[in-house]
Amino acid sequence: MSVADPTEAPAADAPARGVPATEVPSAGMPSAGTRTRPRRGAGPALAGALRALRRALPSPTGTPFTFAYAMVLLGTAIYGDLGDEATVNQLLRDSSTDAAHLAERPLLVLIASALWIAGGVFTAYGLAFPFVLGALERRVGGLRTAGVFLFGHIVATLATELPVAGAVAAGRLPEASLHRLDYGVSFGVMACVGALAGFVPRGVKAALLGVAGLMCAADLVEFADPLASWGHPVALLLGMGCWPVLRDAVRVRES
């Protein structure tokens, strides 16, 4: 009987010492100690989307101007839906930035008209308001965001209403054109869209201005409200015109 040399290596197909042959892992199969990556389901993706949405929404600490303004607009929208219809209609007429009101009490109506969302919260401009103004406020601050909004709201309103007054004075429009219902935040939101486009990556900038341009083009094609149809592209260009001033202000703040 031959005696095996203790220094000789075990056969390649022999199991390791102390491990039964039935427990040797097969080729291509993960061993018991190997960790496998769990499959990602819809749950984590949904949670990530909700976190991104929460970060995009305005907050009292991160974007105080946008948050406070959004709460005011939400309050007036709820009152507009649930309040006494005659009272609401009277408030809207008193807040209108038509040519007659601008001649009588310009400061009051320019401020009051920006406290309502024409059509309610679930319109394009109502839904865009918190996201657009919040994104701009995170980049340039609350005071500058308020300045861009008011700049677009006031200048676009005057640019569309003053020609009406001139046309009425020249006899080209009836006097009834001086008294029309004109209120809402759409001019200010569109100006903030134009300003925000100067502070986002190139691809986002192209998409943002593309969507805004299509909305302006649709307004001009439909021409349902000529003043608003011209006012939105004017407000967009006004916001884009703020890029140099805002960028210089941000550089000074960050230096």
mmCIF file of C-alpha atoms in Angstrom:
data_model
loop_
_atom_site.group_PDB
_atom_site.id
_atom_site.type_symbol
_atom_site.label_atom_id
_atom_site.label_comp_id
_atom_site.label_asym_id
_atom_site.label_seq_id
_atom_site.Cartn_x
_atom_site.Cartn_y
_atom_site.Cartn_z
ATOM 1 C CA MET A 1 0.000 0.000 0.000
ATOM 2 C CA SER A 2 1.429 3.357 -1.017
ATOM 3 C CA VAL A 3 1.462 6.328 1.329
ATOM 4 C CA ALA A 4 0.498 9.744 -0.099
ATOM 5 C CA ASP A 5 3.113 12.454 0.078
ATOM 6 C CA PRO A 6 1.837 15.079 2.606
ATOM 7 C CA THR A 7 3.325 17.847 0.488
ATOM 8 C CA GLU A 8 1.431 16.799 -2.619
ATOM 9 C CA ALA A 9 -1.394 19.202 -3.669
ATOM 10 C CA PRO A 10 -4.907 17.758 -3.650
ATOM 11 C CA ALA A 11 -6.548 16.867 -6.918
ATOM 12 C CA ALA A 12 -8.225 19.712 -8.750
ATOM 13 C CA ASP A 13 -11.626 18.058 -8.542
ATOM 14 C CA ALA A 14 -11.364 17.207 -4.859
ATOM 15 C CA PRO A 15 -13.401 19.214 -2.393
ATOM 16 C CA ALA A 16 -11.670 21.431 0.116
ATOM 17 C CA ARG A 17 -10.812 19.795 3.454
ATOM 18 C CA GLY A 18 -13.713 19.777 5.819
ATOM 19 C CA VAL A 19 -16.298 20.736 3.168
ATOM 20 C CA PRO A 20 -18.638 17.980 1.980
ATOM 21 C CA ALA A 21 -18.687 17.442 -1.730
ATOM 22 C CA THR A 22 -22.344 18.354 -1.910
ATOM 23 C CA GLU A 23 -21.623 21.877 -0.578
ATOM 24 C CA VAL A 24 -18.996 22.865 -3.124
ATOM 25 C CA PRO A 25 -20.460 25.774 -5.155
ATOM 26 C CA SER A 26 -21.029 25.033 -8.808
ATOM 27 C CA ALA A 27 -19.336 27.114 -11.470
ATOM 28 C CA GLY A 28 -21.307 30.211 -12.430
ATOM 29 C CA MET A 29 -23.525 30.058 -9.332
ATOM 30 C CA PRO A 30 -23.153 32.700 -6.546
ATOM 31 C CA SER A 31 -21.951 31.324 -3.255
ATOM 32 C CA ALA A 32 -23.898 31.706 -0.041
ATOM 33 C CA GLY A 33 -21.723 34.626 1.033
ATOM 34 C CA THR A 34 -22.062 36.549 -2.247
ATOM 35 C CA ARG A 35 -24.328 39.608 -2.048
ATOM 36 C CA THR A 36 -26.697 40.181 -4.912
ATOM 37 C CA ARG A 37 -27.905 43.682 -5.740
ATOM 38 C CA PRO A 38 -31.641 43.974 -5.082
ATOM 39 C CA ARG A 39 -33.835 45.045 -7.941
ATOM 40 C CA ARG A 40 -35.025 48.618 -7.795
ATOM 41 C CA GLY A 41 -38.773 48.858 -7.917
ATOM 42 C CA ALA A 42 -41.157 51.734 -8.412
ATOM 43 C CA GLY A 43 -41.030 52.668 -4.724
ATOM 44 C CA PRO A 44 -37.540 54.267 -4.630
ATOM 45 C CA ALA A 45 -38.148 56.067 -7.939
ATOM 46 C CA LEU A 46 -41.415 57.503 -6.648
ATOM 47 C CA ALA A 47 -39.762 58.544 -3.389
ATOM 48 C CA GLY A 48 -37.003 60.295 -5.356
ATOM 49 C CA ALA A 49 -39.538 62.120 -7.504
ATOM 50 C CA LEU A 50 -41.420 63.272 -4.404
ATOM 51 C CA ARG A 51 -38.192 64.545 -2.826
ATOM 52 C CA ALA A 52 -37.353 66.481 -6.003
ATOM 53 C CA LEU A 53 -40.863 67.956 -6.053
ATOM 54 C CA ARG A 54 -40.569 68.971 -2.397
ATOM 55 C CA ARG A 55 -37.247 70.703 -3.080
ATOM 56 C CA ALA A 56 -38.728 72.546 -6.074
ATOM 57 C CA LEU A 57 -41.693 73.902 -4.111
ATOM 58 C CA PRO A 58 -41.235 77.188 -2.201
ATOM 59 C CA SER A 59 -40.630 77.068 1.533
ATOM 60 C CA PRO A 60 -40.825 79.687 4.310
ATOM 61 C CA THR A 61 -37.071 79.517 4.950
ATOM 62 C CA GLY A 62 -35.624 78.798 1.504
ATOM 63 C CA THR A 63 -37.816 81.064 -0.633
ATOM 64 C CA PRO A 64 -39.772 83.321 1.736
ATOM 65 C CA PHE A 65 -40.959 85.814 -0.897
ATOM 66 C CA THR A 66 -42.352 83.160 -3.218
ATOM 67 C CA PHE A 67 -43.893 81.216 -0.340
ATOM 68 C CA ALA A 68 -45.657 84.246 1.162
ATOM 69 C CA TYR A 69 -46.879 85.462 -2.226
ATOM 70 C CA ALA A 70 -48.144 81.968 -3.127
ATOM 71 C CA MET A 71 -50.120 81.825 0.122
ATOM 72 C CA VAL A 72 -51.758 85.169 -0.695
ATOM 73 C CA LEU A 73 -52.681 83.971 -4.187
ATOM 74 C CA LEU A 74 -54.019 80.717 -2.792
ATOM 75 C CA GLY A 75 -56.185 82.686 -0.352
ATOM 76 C CA THR A 76 -57.637 84.956 -3.034
ATOM 77 C CA ALA A 77 -58.227 81.953 -5.311
ATOM 78 C CA ILE A 78 -60.154 80.130 -2.586
ATOM 79 C CA TYR A 79 -62.167 83.252 -1.819
ATOM 80 C CA GLY A 80 -62.857 83.724 -5.521
ATOM 81 C CA ASP A 81 -64.334 80.210 -5.671
ATOM 82 C CA LEU A 82 -66.206 80.195 -2.364
ATOM 83 C CA GLY A 83 -66.990 83.871 -1.676
ATOM 84 C CA ASP A 84 -70.117 85.801 -2.525
ATOM 85 C CA GLU A 85 -70.240 86.052 -6.303
ATOM 86 C CA ALA A 86 -71.337 89.693 -6.408
ATOM 87 C CA THR A 87 -68.614 90.732 -3.971
ATOM 88 C CA VAL A 88 -65.941 88.795 -5.858
ATOM 89 C CA ASN A 89 -66.973 90.331 -9.177
ATOM 90 C CA GLN A 90 -66.852 93.812 -7.669
ATOM 91 C CA LEU A 91 -63.375 93.189 -6.243
ATOM 92 C CA LEU A 92 -62.137 91.975 -9.613
ATOM 93 C CA ARG A 93 -63.575 95.036 -11.367
ATOM 94 C CA ASP A 94 -61.937 97.315 -8.786
ATOM 95 C CA SER A 95 -58.613 95.490 -9.268
ATOM 96 C CA SER A 96 -58.659 95.697 -13.054
ATOM 97 C CA THR A 97 -55.764 97.496 -14.731
ATOM 98 C CA ASP A 98 -57.901 98.831 -17.548
ATOM 99 C CA ALA A 99 -57.070 102.233 -19.016
ATOM 100 C CA ALA A 100 -59.731 104.043 -16.977
ATOM 101 C CA HIS A 101 -58.499 102.680 -13.643
ATOM 102 C CA LEU A 102 -54.875 103.354 -14.562
ATOM 103 C CA ALA A 103 -55.773 106.977 -15.164
ATOM 104 C CA GLU A 104 -57.655 107.290 -11.848
ATOM 105 C CA ARG A 105 -55.647 105.194 -9.356
ATOM 106 C CA PRO A 106 -52.673 103.552 -11.097
ATOM 107 C CA LEU A 107 -50.678 102.415 -8.044
ATOM 108 C CA LEU A 108 -53.648 100.772 -6.355
ATOM 109 C CA VAL A 109 -54.807 98.756 -9.351
ATOM 110 C CA LEU A 110 -51.297 97.724 -10.384
ATOM 111 C CA ILE A 111 -50.825 96.158 -6.954
ATOM 112 C CA ALA A 112 -54.365 94.821 -6.560
ATOM 113 C CA SER A 113 -54.414 93.184 -9.977
ATOM 114 C CA ALA A 114 -51.377 91.090 -9.003
ATOM 115 C CA LEU A 115 -53.255 89.545 -6.062
ATOM 116 C CA TRP A 116 -55.406 87.345 -8.297
ATOM 117 C CA ILE A 117 -54.791 84.438 -10.665
ATOM 118 C CA ALA A 118 -56.961 84.791 -13.753
ATOM 119 C CA GLY A 119 -58.773 81.493 -14.203
ATOM 120 C CA GLY A 120 -57.727 80.030 -10.862
ATOM 121 C CA VAL A 121 -54.800 78.085 -9.428
ATOM 122 C CA PHE A 122 -54.986 75.220 -11.917
ATOM 123 C CA THR A 123 -54.150 77.307 -14.963
ATOM 124 C CA ALA A 124 -50.785 77.277 -16.701
ATOM 125 C CA TYR A 125 -49.606 80.450 -14.970
ATOM 126 C CA GLY A 126 -51.085 79.444 -11.625
ATOM 127 C CA LEU A 127 -49.221 76.133 -11.649
ATOM 128 C CA ALA A 128 -46.000 77.691 -12.952
ATOM 129 C CA PHE A 129 -45.960 80.471 -10.358
ATOM 130 C CA PRO A 130 -44.420 78.631 -7.345
ATOM 131 C CA PHE A 131 -41.881 76.700 -9.410
ATOM 132 C CA VAL A 132 -40.674 79.568 -11.607
ATOM 133 C CA LEU A 133 -40.495 82.228 -8.892
ATOM 134 C CA GLY A 134 -39.067 79.745 -6.383
ATOM 135 C CA ALA A 135 -36.294 78.688 -8.778
ATOM 136 C CA LEU A 136 -35.458 82.309 -9.554
ATOM 137 C CA GLU A 137 -35.453 83.286 -5.870
ATOM 138 C CA ARG A 138 -32.978 80.503 -5.033
ATOM 139 C CA ARG A 139 -30.585 81.948 -7.592
ATOM 140 C CA VAL A 140 -30.944 85.724 -7.212
ATOM 141 C CA GLY A 141 -32.734 86.252 -3.878
ATOM 142 C CA GLY A 142 -36.192 87.397 -2.880
ATOM 143 C CA LEU A 143 -35.836 91.141 -3.461
ATOM 144 C CA ARG A 144 -34.517 90.717 -6.991
ATOM 145 C CA THR A 145 -37.226 88.167 -7.795
ATOM 146 C CA ALA A 146 -39.867 90.608 -6.570
ATOM 147 C CA GLY A 147 -38.243 93.323 -8.672
ATOM 148 C CA VAL A 148 -38.322 91.198 -11.846
ATOM 149 C CA PHE A 149 -41.943 90.230 -11.239
ATOM 150 C CA LEU A 150 -43.090 93.815 -10.660
ATOM 151 C CA PHE A 151 -41.013 95.090 -13.570
ATOM 152 C CA GLY A 152 -42.666 92.655 -15.979
ATOM 153 C CA HIS A 153 -46.131 93.084 -14.472
ATOM 154 C CA ILE A 154 -46.108 96.899 -14.531
ATOM 155 C CA VAL A 155 -44.275 97.593 -17.794
ATOM 156 C CA ALA A 156 -46.146 94.940 -19.816
ATOM 157 C CA THR A 157 -49.455 96.238 -18.433
ATOM 158 C CA LEU A 158 -48.644 99.824 -19.364
ATOM 159 C CA ALA A 159 -47.323 98.742 -22.767
ATOM 160 C CA THR A 160 -50.660 97.130 -23.594
ATOM 161 C CA GLU A 161 -53.111 99.505 -21.904
ATOM 162 C CA LEU A 162 -51.682 102.919 -22.809
ATOM 163 C CA PRO A 163 -52.077 102.317 -26.557
ATOM 164 C CA VAL A 164 -55.745 101.525 -25.874
ATOM 165 C CA ALA A 165 -56.188 104.881 -24.165
ATOM 166 C CA GLY A 166 -54.470 106.589 -27.090
ATOM 167 C CA ALA A 167 -56.659 104.785 -29.622
ATOM 168 C CA VAL A 168 -59.817 105.774 -27.736
ATOM 169 C CA ALA A 169 -58.656 109.393 -27.590
ATOM 170 C CA ALA A 170 -58.009 109.311 -31.332
ATOM 171 C CA GLY A 171 -61.456 107.867 -32.003
ATOM 172 C CA ARG A 172 -60.165 104.553 -33.303
ATOM 173 C CA LEU A 173 -61.674 102.498 -30.462
ATOM 174 C CA PRO A 174 -64.975 102.904 -28.630
ATOM 175 C CA GLU A 175 -64.966 104.381 -25.137
ATOM 176 C CA ALA A 176 -66.063 101.010 -23.754
ATOM 177 C CA SER A 177 -62.490 99.795 -24.401
ATOM 178 C CA LEU A 178 -61.340 101.891 -21.437
ATOM 179 C CA HIS A 179 -63.357 99.657 -19.108
ATOM 180 C CA ARG A 180 -62.302 96.031 -19.430
ATOM 181 C CA LEU A 181 -61.484 93.289 -16.935
ATOM 182 C CA ASP A 182 -57.699 92.916 -16.784
ATOM 183 C CA TYR A 183 -56.006 91.291 -13.781
ATOM 184 C CA GLY A 184 -53.696 88.413 -12.888
ATOM 185 C CA VAL A 185 -50.055 87.410 -12.459
ATOM 186 C CA SER A 186 -49.303 86.113 -15.947
ATOM 187 C CA PHE A 187 -47.146 89.086 -17.044
ATOM 188 C CA GLY A 188 -45.040 88.861 -13.892
ATOM 189 C CA VAL A 189 -44.643 85.081 -14.180
ATOM 190 C CA MET A 190 -43.611 85.364 -17.827
ATOM 191 C CA ALA A 191 -41.001 87.992 -16.914
ATOM 192 C CA CYS A 192 -39.614 85.641 -14.245
ATOM 193 C CA VAL A 193 -39.465 82.825 -16.824
ATOM 194 C CA GLY A 194 -37.355 85.067 -19.047
ATOM 195 C CA ALA A 195 -35.070 86.020 -16.150
ATOM 196 C CA LEU A 196 -34.730 82.418 -14.920
ATOM 197 C CA ALA A 197 -33.564 81.282 -18.365
ATOM 198 C CA GLY A 198 -30.336 83.199 -17.803
ATOM 199 C CA PHE A 199 -29.406 81.098 -14.755
ATOM 200 C CA VAL A 200 -30.020 77.505 -15.861
ATOM 201 C CA PRO A 201 -27.950 75.081 -17.999
ATOM 202 C CA ARG A 202 -28.045 75.521 -21.749
ATOM 203 C CA GLY A 203 -30.393 72.598 -22.414
ATOM 204 C CA VAL A 204 -32.855 73.699 -19.751
ATOM 205 C CA LYS A 205 -32.618 77.256 -21.018
ATOM 206 C CA ALA A 206 -33.559 76.196 -24.545
ATOM 207 C CA ALA A 207 -36.498 74.135 -23.263
ATOM 208 C CA LEU A 208 -37.708 76.910 -20.965
ATOM 209 C CA LEU A 209 -37.607 79.609 -23.616
ATOM 210 C CA GLY A 210 -39.039 77.202 -26.184
ATOM 211 C CA VAL A 211 -42.112 76.445 -24.071
ATOM 212 C CA ALA A 212 -42.574 80.131 -23.212
ATOM 213 C CA GLY A 213 -42.223 81.076 -26.881
ATOM 214 C CA LEU A 214 -44.821 78.491 -27.915
ATOM 215 C CA MET A 215 -47.249 79.830 -25.301
ATOM 216 C CA CYS A 216 -46.765 83.372 -26.610
ATOM 217 C CA ALA A 217 -47.181 82.196 -30.196
ATOM 218 C CA ALA A 218 -50.387 80.326 -29.301
ATOM 219 C CA ASP A 219 -51.747 83.501 -27.685
ATOM 220 C CA LEU A 220 -50.994 85.522 -30.799
ATOM 221 C CA VAL A 221 -52.549 82.906 -33.105
ATOM 222 C CA GLU A 222 -55.734 82.652 -31.057
ATOM 223 C CA PHE A 223 -55.780 86.396 -30.365
ATOM 224 C CA ALA A 224 -58.673 85.873 -27.941
ATOM 225 C CA ASP A 225 -57.420 88.765 -25.795
ATOM 226 C CA PRO A 226 -55.249 91.086 -27.909
ATOM 227 C CA LEU A 227 -53.792 92.943 -24.925
ATOM 228 C CA ALA A 228 -52.733 89.784 -23.072
ATOM 229 C CA SER A 229 -51.542 88.232 -26.336
ATOM 230 C CA TRP A 230 -49.037 91.047 -26.875
ATOM 231 C CA GLY A 231 -48.285 91.515 -23.180
ATOM 232 C CA HIS A 232 -46.852 88.023 -22.638
ATOM 233 C CA PRO A 233 -44.035 88.244 -25.215
ATOM 234 C CA VAL A 234 -43.290 91.774 -23.993
ATOM 235 C CA ALA A 235 -42.971 90.462 -20.423
ATOM 236 C CA LEU A 236 -40.757 87.567 -21.554
ATOM 237 C CA LEU A 237 -38.372 89.951 -23.309
ATOM 238 C CA LEU A 238 -38.345 92.241 -20.272
ATOM 239 C CA GLY A 239 -37.274 89.326 -18.071
ATOM 240 C CA MET A 240 -34.517 88.356 -20.495
ATOM 241 C CA GLY A 241 -33.376 91.972 -20.500
ATOM 242 C CA CYS A 242 -32.704 91.650 -16.761
ATOM 243 C CA TRP A 243 -29.896 89.105 -17.252
ATOM 244 C CA PRO A 244 -26.928 91.545 -17.115
ATOM 245 C CA VAL A 245 -28.221 93.362 -14.016
ATOM 246 C CA LEU A 246 -29.077 90.155 -12.160
ATOM 247 C CA ARG A 247 -25.777 88.474 -13.013
ATOM 248 C CA ASP A 248 -23.792 91.477 -11.797
ATOM 249 C CA ALA A 249 -25.838 91.543 -8.587
ATOM 250 C CA VAL A 250 -25.279 87.822 -7.996
ATOM 251 C CA ARG A 251 -21.510 88.206 -8.549
ATOM 252 C CA VAL A 252 -21.373 91.003 -6.006
ATOM 253 C CA ARG A 253 -23.380 88.943 -3.498
ATOM 254 C CA GLU A 254 -21.155 85.865 -3.944
ATOM 255 C CA SER A 255 -17.846 87.774 -3.812
#
